[in-house]
Structure formats: C-alpha cells, structure tokens
Coordinates of C-alpha atoms in Angstrom, one line a residue:
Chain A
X11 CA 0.0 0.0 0.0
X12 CA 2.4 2.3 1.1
X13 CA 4.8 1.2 -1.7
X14 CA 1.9 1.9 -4.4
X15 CA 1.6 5.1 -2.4
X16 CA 5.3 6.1 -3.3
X17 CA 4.9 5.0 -6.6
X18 CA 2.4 7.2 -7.8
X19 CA 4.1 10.2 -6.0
X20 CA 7.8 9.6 -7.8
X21 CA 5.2 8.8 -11.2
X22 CA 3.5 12.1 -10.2
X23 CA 6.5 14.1 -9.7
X24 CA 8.4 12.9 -12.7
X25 CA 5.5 13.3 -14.9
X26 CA 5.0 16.9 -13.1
X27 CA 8.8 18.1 -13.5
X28 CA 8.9 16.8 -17.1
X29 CA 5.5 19.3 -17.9
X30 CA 7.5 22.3 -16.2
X31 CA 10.6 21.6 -17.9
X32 CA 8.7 21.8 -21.3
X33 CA 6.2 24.0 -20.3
X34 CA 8.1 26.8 -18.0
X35 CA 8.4 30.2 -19.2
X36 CA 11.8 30.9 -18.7
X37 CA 14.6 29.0 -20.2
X38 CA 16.9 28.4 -16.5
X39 CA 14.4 27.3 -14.7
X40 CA 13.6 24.4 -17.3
X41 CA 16.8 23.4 -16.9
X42 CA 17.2 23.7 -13.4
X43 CA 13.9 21.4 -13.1
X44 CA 16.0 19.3 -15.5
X45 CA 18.4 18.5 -13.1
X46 CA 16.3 18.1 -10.4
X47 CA 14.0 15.6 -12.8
X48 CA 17.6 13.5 -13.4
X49 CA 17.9 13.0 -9.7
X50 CA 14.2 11.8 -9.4
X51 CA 15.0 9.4 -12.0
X52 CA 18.1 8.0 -10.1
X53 CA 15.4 7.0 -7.5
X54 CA 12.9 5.4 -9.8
X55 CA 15.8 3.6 -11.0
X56 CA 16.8 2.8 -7.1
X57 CA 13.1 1.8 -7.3
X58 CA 12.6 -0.4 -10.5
X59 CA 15.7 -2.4 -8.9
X60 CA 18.3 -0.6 -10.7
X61 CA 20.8 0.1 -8.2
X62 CA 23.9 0.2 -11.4
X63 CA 21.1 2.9 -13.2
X64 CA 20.3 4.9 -9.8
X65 CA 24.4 5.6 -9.5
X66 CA 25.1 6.2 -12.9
X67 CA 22.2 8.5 -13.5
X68 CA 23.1 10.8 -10.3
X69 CA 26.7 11.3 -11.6
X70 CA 25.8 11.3 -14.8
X71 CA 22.5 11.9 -16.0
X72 CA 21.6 14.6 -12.9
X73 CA 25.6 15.6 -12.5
X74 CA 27.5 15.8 -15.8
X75 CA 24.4 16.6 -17.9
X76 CA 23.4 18.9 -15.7
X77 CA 26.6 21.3 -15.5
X78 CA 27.2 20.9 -19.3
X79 CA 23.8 22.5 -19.6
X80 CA 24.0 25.3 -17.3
X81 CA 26.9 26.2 -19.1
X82 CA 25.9 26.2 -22.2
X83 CA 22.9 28.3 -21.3
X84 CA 25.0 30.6 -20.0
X85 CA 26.8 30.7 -23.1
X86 CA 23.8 31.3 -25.2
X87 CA 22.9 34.2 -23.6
X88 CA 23.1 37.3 -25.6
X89 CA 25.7 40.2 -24.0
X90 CA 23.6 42.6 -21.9
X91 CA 20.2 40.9 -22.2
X92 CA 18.5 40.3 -18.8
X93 CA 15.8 38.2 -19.6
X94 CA 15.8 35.2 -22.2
X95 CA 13.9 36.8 -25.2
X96 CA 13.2 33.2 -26.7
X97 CA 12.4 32.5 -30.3
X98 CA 8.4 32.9 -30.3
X99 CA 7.0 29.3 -29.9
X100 CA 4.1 28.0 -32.0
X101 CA 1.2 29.4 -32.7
X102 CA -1.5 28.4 -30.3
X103 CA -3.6 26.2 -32.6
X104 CA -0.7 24.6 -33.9
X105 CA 0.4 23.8 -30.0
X106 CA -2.9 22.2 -29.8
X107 CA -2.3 20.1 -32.7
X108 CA 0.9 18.6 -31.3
X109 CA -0.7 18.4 -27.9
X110 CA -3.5 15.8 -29.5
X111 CA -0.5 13.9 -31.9
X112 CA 1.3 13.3 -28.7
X113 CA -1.2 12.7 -26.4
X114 CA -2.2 10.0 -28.8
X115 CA 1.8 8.6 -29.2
X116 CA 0.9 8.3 -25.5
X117 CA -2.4 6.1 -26.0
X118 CA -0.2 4.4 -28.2
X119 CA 2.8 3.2 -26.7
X120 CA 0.9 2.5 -23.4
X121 CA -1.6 0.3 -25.3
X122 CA 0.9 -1.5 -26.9
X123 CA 3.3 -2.3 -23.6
X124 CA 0.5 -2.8 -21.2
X125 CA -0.7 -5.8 -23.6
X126 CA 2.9 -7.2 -23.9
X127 CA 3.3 -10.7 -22.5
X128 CA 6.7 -11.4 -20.4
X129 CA 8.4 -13.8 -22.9
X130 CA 8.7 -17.2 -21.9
X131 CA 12.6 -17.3 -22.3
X132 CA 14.3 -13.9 -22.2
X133 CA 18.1 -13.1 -23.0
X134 CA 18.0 -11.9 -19.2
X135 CA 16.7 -15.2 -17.6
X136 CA 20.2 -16.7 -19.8
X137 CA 22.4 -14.3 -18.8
X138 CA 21.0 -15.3 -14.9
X139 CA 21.7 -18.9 -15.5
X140 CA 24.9 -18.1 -16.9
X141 CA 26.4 -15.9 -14.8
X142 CA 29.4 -18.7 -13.4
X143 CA 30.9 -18.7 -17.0
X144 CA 31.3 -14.6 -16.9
X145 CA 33.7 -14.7 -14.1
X146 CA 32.0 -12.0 -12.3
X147 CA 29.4 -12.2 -9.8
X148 CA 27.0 -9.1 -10.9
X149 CA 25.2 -9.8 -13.8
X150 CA 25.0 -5.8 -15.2
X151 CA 28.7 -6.4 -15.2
X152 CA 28.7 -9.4 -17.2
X153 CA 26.6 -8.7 -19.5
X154 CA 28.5 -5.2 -19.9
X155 CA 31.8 -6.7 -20.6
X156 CA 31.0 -10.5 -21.2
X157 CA 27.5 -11.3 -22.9
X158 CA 27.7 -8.3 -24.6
X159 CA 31.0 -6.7 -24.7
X160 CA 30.7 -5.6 -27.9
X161 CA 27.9 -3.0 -27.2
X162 CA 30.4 -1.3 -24.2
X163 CA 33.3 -1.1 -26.6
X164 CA 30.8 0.6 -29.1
X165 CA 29.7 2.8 -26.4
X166 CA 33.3 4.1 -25.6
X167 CA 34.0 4.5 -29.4
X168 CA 30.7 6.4 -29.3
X169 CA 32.1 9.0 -26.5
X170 CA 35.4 8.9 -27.5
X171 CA 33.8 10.1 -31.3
X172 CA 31.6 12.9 -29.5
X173 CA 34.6 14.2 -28.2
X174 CA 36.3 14.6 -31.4
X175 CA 33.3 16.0 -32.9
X176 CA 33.2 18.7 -30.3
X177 CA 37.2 19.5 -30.8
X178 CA 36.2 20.0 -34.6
X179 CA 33.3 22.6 -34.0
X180 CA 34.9 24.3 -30.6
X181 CA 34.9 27.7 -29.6
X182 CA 38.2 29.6 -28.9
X183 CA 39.3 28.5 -25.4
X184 CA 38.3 31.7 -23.9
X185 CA 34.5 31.4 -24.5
X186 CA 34.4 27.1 -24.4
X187 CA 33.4 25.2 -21.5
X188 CA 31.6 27.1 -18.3
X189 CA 33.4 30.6 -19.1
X190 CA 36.2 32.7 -17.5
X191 CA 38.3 30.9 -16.0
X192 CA 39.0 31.4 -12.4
X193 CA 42.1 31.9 -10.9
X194 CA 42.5 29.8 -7.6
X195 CA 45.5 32.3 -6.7
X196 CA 43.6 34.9 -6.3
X197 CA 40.3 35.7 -4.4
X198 CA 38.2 32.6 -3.8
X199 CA 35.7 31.5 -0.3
X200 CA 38.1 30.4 2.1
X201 CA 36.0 27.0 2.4
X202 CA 37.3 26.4 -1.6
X203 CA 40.4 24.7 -0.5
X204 CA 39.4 22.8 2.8
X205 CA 36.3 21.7 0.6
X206 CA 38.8 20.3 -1.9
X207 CA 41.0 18.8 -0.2
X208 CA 38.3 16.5 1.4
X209 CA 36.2 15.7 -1.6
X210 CA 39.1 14.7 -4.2
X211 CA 40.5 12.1 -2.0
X212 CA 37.3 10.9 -0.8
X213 CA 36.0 11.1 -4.7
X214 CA 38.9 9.2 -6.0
X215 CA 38.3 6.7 -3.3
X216 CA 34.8 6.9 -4.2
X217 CA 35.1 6.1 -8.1
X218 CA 38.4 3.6 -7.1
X219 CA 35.8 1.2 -5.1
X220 CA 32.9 1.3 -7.6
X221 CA 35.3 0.4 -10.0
X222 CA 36.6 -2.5 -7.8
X223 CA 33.3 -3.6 -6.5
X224 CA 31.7 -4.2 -10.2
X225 CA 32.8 -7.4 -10.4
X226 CA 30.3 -8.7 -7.5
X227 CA 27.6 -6.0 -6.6
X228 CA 26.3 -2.4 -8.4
X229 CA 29.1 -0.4 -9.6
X230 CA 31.6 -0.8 -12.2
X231 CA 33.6 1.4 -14.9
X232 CA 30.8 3.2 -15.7
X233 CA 30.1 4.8 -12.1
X234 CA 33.3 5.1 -11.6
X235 CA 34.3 7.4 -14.9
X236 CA 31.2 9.2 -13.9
X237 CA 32.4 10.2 -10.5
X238 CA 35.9 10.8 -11.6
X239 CA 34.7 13.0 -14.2
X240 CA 32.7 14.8 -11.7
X241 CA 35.9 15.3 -10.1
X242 CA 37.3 16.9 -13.1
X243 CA 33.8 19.2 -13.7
X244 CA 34.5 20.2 -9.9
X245 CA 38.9 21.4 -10.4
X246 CA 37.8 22.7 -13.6
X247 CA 35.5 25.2 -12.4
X248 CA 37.7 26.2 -9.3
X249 CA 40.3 26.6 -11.5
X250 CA 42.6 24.2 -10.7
X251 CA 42.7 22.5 -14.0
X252 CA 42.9 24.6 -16.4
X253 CA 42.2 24.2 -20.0
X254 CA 44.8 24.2 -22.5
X255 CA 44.8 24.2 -26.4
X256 CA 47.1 21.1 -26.5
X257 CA 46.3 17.1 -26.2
X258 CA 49.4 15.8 -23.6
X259 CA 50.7 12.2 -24.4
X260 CA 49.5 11.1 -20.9
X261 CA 46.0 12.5 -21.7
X262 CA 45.9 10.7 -25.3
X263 CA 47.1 7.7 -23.8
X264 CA 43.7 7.9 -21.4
X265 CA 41.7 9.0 -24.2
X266 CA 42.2 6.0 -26.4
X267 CA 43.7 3.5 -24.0
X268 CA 41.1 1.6 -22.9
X269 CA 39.2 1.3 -26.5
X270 CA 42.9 0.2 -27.4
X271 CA 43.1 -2.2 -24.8
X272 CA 39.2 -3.4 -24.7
X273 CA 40.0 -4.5 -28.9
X274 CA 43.5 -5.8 -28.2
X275 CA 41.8 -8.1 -25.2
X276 CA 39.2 -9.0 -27.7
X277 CA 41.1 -10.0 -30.7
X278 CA 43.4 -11.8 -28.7
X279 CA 40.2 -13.9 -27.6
X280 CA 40.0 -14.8 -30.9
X281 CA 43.4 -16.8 -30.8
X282 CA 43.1 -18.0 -27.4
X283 CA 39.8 -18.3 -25.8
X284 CA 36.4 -18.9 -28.0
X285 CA 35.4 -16.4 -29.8
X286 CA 36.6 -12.8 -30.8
X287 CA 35.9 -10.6 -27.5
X288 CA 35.9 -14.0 -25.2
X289 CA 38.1 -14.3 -22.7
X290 CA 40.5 -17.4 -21.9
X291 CA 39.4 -19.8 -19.3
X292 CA 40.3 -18.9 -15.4
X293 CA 41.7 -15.5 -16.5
X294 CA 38.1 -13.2 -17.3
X295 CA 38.3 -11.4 -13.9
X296 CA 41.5 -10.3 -13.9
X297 CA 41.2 -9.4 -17.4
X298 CA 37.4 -7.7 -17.0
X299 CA 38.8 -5.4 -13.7
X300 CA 41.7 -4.8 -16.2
X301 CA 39.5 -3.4 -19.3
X302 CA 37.3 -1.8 -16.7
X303 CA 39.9 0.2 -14.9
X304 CA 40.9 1.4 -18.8
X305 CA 37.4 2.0 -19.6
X306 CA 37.3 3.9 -16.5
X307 CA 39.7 6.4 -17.8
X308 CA 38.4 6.5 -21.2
X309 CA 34.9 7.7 -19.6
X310 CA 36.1 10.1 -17.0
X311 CA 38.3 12.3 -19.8
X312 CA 36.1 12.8 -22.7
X313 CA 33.5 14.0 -20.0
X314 CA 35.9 16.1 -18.4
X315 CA 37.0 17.8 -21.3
X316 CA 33.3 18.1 -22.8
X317 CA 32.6 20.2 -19.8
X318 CA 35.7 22.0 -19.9
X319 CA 35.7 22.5 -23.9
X320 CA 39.2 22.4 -24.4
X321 CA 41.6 19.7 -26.0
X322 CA 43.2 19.3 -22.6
X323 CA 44.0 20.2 -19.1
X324 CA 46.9 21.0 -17.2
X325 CA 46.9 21.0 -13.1
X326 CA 47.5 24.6 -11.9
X327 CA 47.7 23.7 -7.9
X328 CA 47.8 27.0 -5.7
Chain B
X7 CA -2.0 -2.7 -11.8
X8 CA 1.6 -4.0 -11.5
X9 CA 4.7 -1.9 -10.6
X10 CA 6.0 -2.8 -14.1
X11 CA 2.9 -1.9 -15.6
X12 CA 2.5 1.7 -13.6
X13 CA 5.8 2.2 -14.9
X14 CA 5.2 1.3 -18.5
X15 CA 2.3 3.9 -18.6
X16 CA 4.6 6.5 -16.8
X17 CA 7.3 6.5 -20.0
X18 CA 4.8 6.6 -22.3
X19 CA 3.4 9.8 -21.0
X20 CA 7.0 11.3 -20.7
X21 CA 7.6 10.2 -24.2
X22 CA 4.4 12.3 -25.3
X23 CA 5.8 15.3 -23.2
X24 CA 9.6 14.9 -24.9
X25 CA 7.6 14.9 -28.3
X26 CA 5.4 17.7 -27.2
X27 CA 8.6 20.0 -26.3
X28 CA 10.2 18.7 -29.3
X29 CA 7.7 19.5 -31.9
X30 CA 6.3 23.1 -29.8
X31 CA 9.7 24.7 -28.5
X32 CA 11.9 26.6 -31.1
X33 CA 15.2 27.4 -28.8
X34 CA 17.9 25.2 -29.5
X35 CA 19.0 24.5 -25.6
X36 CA 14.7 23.6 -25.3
X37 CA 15.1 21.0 -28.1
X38 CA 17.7 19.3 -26.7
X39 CA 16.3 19.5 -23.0
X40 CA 12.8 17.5 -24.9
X41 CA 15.0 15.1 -26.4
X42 CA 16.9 14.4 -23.4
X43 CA 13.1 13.7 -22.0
X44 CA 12.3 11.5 -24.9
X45 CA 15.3 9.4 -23.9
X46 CA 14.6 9.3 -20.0
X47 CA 11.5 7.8 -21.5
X48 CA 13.1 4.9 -23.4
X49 CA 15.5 4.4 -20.3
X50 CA 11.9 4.0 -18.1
X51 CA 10.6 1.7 -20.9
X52 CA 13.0 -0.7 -20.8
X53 CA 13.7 -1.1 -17.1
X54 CA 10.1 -0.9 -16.3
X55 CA 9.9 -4.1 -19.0
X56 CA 12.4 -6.1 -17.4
X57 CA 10.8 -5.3 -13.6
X58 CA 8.0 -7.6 -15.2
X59 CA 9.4 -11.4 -15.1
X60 CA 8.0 -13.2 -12.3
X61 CA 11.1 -13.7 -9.9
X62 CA 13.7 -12.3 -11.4
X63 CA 15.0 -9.0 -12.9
X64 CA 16.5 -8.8 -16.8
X65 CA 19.9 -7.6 -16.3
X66 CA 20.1 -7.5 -19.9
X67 CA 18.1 -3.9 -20.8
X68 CA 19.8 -2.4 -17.1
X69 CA 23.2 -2.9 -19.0
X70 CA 21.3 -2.0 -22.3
X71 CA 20.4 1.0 -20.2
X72 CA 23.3 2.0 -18.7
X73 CA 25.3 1.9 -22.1
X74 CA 22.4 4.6 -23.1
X75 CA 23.0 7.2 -20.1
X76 CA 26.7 7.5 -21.0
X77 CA 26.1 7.8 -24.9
X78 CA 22.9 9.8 -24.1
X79 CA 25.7 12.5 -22.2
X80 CA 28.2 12.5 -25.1
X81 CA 24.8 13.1 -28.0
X82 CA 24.0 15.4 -25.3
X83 CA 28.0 17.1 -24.6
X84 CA 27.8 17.5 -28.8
X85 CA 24.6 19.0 -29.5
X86 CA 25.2 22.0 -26.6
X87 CA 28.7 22.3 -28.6
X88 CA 26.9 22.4 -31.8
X89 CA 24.3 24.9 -30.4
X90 CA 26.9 27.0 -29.0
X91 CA 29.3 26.9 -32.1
X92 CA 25.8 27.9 -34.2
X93 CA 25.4 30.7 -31.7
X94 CA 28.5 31.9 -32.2
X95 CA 28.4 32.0 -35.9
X96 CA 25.0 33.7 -36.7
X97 CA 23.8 35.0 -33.4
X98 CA 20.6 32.4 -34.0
X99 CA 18.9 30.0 -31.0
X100 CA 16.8 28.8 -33.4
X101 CA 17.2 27.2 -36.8
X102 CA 16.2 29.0 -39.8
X103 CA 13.7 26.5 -41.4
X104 CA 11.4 27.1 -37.7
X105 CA 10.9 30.8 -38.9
X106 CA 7.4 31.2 -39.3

C-alpha cells in the first residue's frame, strides 16, 4: 500500500517536473527542473531495482548533464540581455495540434506495452543462468563486458567520437566550456580549499571502489568514470585545472587506452579463448577489472574535457 | 496494476511530453532539454519491462540502459557544442527553417 503510495508520487513528480521543464516560461528554470527531474530518476531507477542505473544517473545523468547545460545556457545568452527573449513558440492552434498527436503517441505506446506478455525465455533469464561462466558475480557487469562486450566497446568509441566532434566545432578556449576561468590564486571563499581537499581524496576513493566492486555488486567502470569525471567538472571550475589548447601524451594515452586495450583483449580472444571478444578460461576477472579500470579512464576524460571545452587540461595547484 | 505496468504507462506519458517540447519549442537549448526527456523515456521503458518477469529481474536492458545514459551524455555534450558553435556564428537560437 504504502509502496503503491510512493509510486504514484515519484510517477506524479516525474510526470510533473517533465511538464515544467517543457512548459516553464523561462529557459533556466527548465533546466534547473531538469536536473532536479535527473535525480528523481536515479530514485525510480533505485526503485525499479536498478541500483547500477540509480548511480550512474546521479553522476551522470543529474551531474555531468546537468553542468554541461547550465553552461551552455549561460553561453547562449546574448551580451547585456536580462531576460531570455526566446524564439516565439508556435502558434497556439498549432500547439494544440501537437498536444493531441502526442497525447495519442501516449495512447499508443501505453496500449501496446500494457498488452505485452513477459516472454517465456528472455536473454536476461540466460544471462542469470549463466552468470558462473562470466567470471564475475554481478550480472549488469557481465553482461557489460562479457555477454555483450561488444555494445560497451561501441559505447566508448561512441564517447570517445563525440569528443572529437566537439574539438572540430569548438569555440576559442576563452569562450568554451563554463566561461572565465577562475584563478585559484587569487580571491576565492576560504572553504574552496578545505572543501577540496576533502572531496578529491574521498572522490577518487569513491570512483576507485565502484570500479573495484563491479565485479560482485552495483558499480563498475561506468560509475566510476562518472564520478571521476565529476571530479574533473569540480577542479575545472575552481580553476585548478585549467584548459589548454594542447592534447598531452599522458592524456591521449587515457583518451584511447582503454578502446585500445578493450579490442587488443578481444582479438586476442579470438586466438586464445572462444570467440573474438571472449576471454580465456580462469583469466576473465583479472582481465574484466583490467579493461574496466581502462574504460574507467576512457569515460572520466572525454566528460571532463566536454565540460571543460578544451583539447586538454593542465593542473594549476595554488 | 503492476509496478512494471504503472511504470510502463509512466514512460509513455513522458515520451508524449519529450515529443510535445520537441515538436512546440523553437530554442535550440529547449530542443535538446525534450529530447533528453524522450530518452529518459526509453530508459523508463525498458527497465520498467524487465521489472516484469516473475522472480527475477532482466539484467540485460539495465546494462542496455546504462550503455544509453553514458552515450545519451556524449549526444548530449555534442549538441550543446553544436548549439553554442551555431550561436557563435549567426547569433541564432533557433534554426532558420522554424521561422514562421
């Protein structure tokens, strides 16, 4: 009852947040209720049983997406203008039009789920049964880098690809990333440093045992590149990193490592386990933390220097 | 009604919202905010779907899922790059062919 109860009030505030963000009249508060709709999502996710989802979407989904859109609206506001003059949207009848098209997408797609059967046998139920040949103990992890290794490498390719997209259409370094850059020499809240020096260590410690405790319960490379590259959003804007035009060896090496790494692994499987991306007998966890703690890397950068809009960074210190 | 089933309803009326926004809102930052909301919905799909096996939940779509979140970021990282770039160039937060 009182789950049912909790239920319709995270449905009611999603659904309610989601409205707003579309609806709301001015442009920061949409995507301030954005943020706050991402980490309502990390606790339906908590909620549908998704404890990998719920920590990847705080870091991530609420975090990362979060700071890359404030500062891009902050970027897209004109010099000198107060108030967001928007675009005009559409005219009211035509509003109405799309209101009825996608109320009846809604009718739709709910029709259509709500009548799906559960399938007998299920890729899921396999991957379950399974799970002792994977030579990890959480199944999300398996199937990430075991059942279906191939769609995580394609995912990294995929970042590592956004990333070079962004370096071809990028602002001059003064106007990329969140803005000015501040100087941590001169004039910050006394709290900056003391605040720093607890969360880095406690955040690399943070993203070094998600990373570690993938192999048996939620967590993996994913949460782990997402909390590290939090780390990065975090020095970045209190200038401690700060942006520079060049790509250092050590950075490239993070940038393409693990994709480098995750395909060498995978050939070699060809040669000397089963199949092309399999891994030899007695030797897949060693080999799966390995590939994670590359894919680790290989996560936290590209984020990092999304947000930061610059080809790479270079510790500044006090 | 099921939990799964609650929750299947729940992502189709988000997708209607993210398709709403997306056909209704001209500003470039607002289009990708509903598309964002159209892929929250997808996300909610899929793990409501595997919540629905009788004793047992499909790891399969949370790793399908999870894949999503980090390539929904870098679509994400790329069009607010675009945007700005566009910006930049001709002073626009709207494209040209949504004049009207």
């Amino acid at each position: 009852m009182i789950d049912r109860a909790f239920d319709l009030l995270l449905i009611g505030g999603m659904l309610g947040l989601a409205v707003q963000v579309v609806a709301s009249r001015a442009l920061f508060r949409s995507v301030v209720l954005f943020i706050a709709l991402g980490l309502l999502m990390a606790v339906v996710w908590a909620r549908l049983a998704a404890p990998d989802l719920a920590l990847a979407e705080a870091a991530i989904g609420a975090g990362l997406t979060g700071a890359l859109l404030l500062a891009a609206y902050r970027a897209l506001q004109p010099a000198g203008e107060a108030g967001d003059a928007e675009p005009a949207a559409l005219p009211r009848r035509w509003a109405l039009v799309a209101a009825v098209l996608s109320g009846a997408l809604v009718a739709a797609i709910g029709w259509a789920v709500l009548g799906l059967e559960p399938p007998a046998a299920s890729a899921g139920r396999e991957a379950l049964a399974r799970l002792g040949e994977s030579g990890v103990k959480s199944p999300i992890t398996a199937v990430l880098l075991s059942f279906r290794a191939v769609d995580t490498l394609a995912e990294v390719v995929v970042l590592f690809a956004a990333f070079l997209g962004a370096r071809v259409v990028a602002e001059p370094l003064g106007r990329a990333g969140p803005g000015p850059r501040p100087d941590p020499a001169g004039g910050e809240p006394v709290l900056m440093p003391l605040l720093l020096r607890v969360t880095v260590p406690m955040g690399v410690l943070v993203a070094g045992y998600l990373l570690w405790s993938g192999g048996h319960q939620p967590g993996g490379a994913f949460q782990a590149g997402a909390v590290l590259a939090a780390l990065g959003v975090l020095l970045r804007l209190t200038g401690r990193l700060q942006p520079v035009a060049e790509t250092s060896p050590a950075e490239r090496l993070a940038l393409v490592g693990g994709i480098v790494l995750f395909s060498a692994i995978g050939l070699a499987g060809a040669g000397m386990a089963s199949a092309v991306l399999a891994y030899p007998e007695g030797w897949a966890y060693t080999l799966i933390l390995l590939i994670e703690t590359g894919l680790t890397l290989a996560i936290a950068l590209p984020l990092t220097l999304l947000f930061s809009g610059s080809a790479g960074l270079r510790w500044r210190g006090r | 009604m099921t939990q799964a089933g609650l929750y299947t309803l729940a992502a189709s009326a988000l997708a209607g919202i993210g398709v709403y926004g997306l056909i209704v809102r001209r500003h470039l930052l607002r289009r990708i905010l509903a598309l964002n909301l159209l892929g929250n919905a997808v996300f909610l799909l899929l793990v409501a779907l595997a919540r629905r096996h009788p004793g047992y939940v499909d790891p399969v779509p949370h790793a399908m899922v999870l894949t999503g979140i980090v390539v929904a970021v870098s679509a994400t990282a790329l069009a607010l790059v675009l945007a700005r770039r566009y910006y930049a160039e001709t002073g626009l937060r709207h494209l040209p062919e949504d004049e009207g």
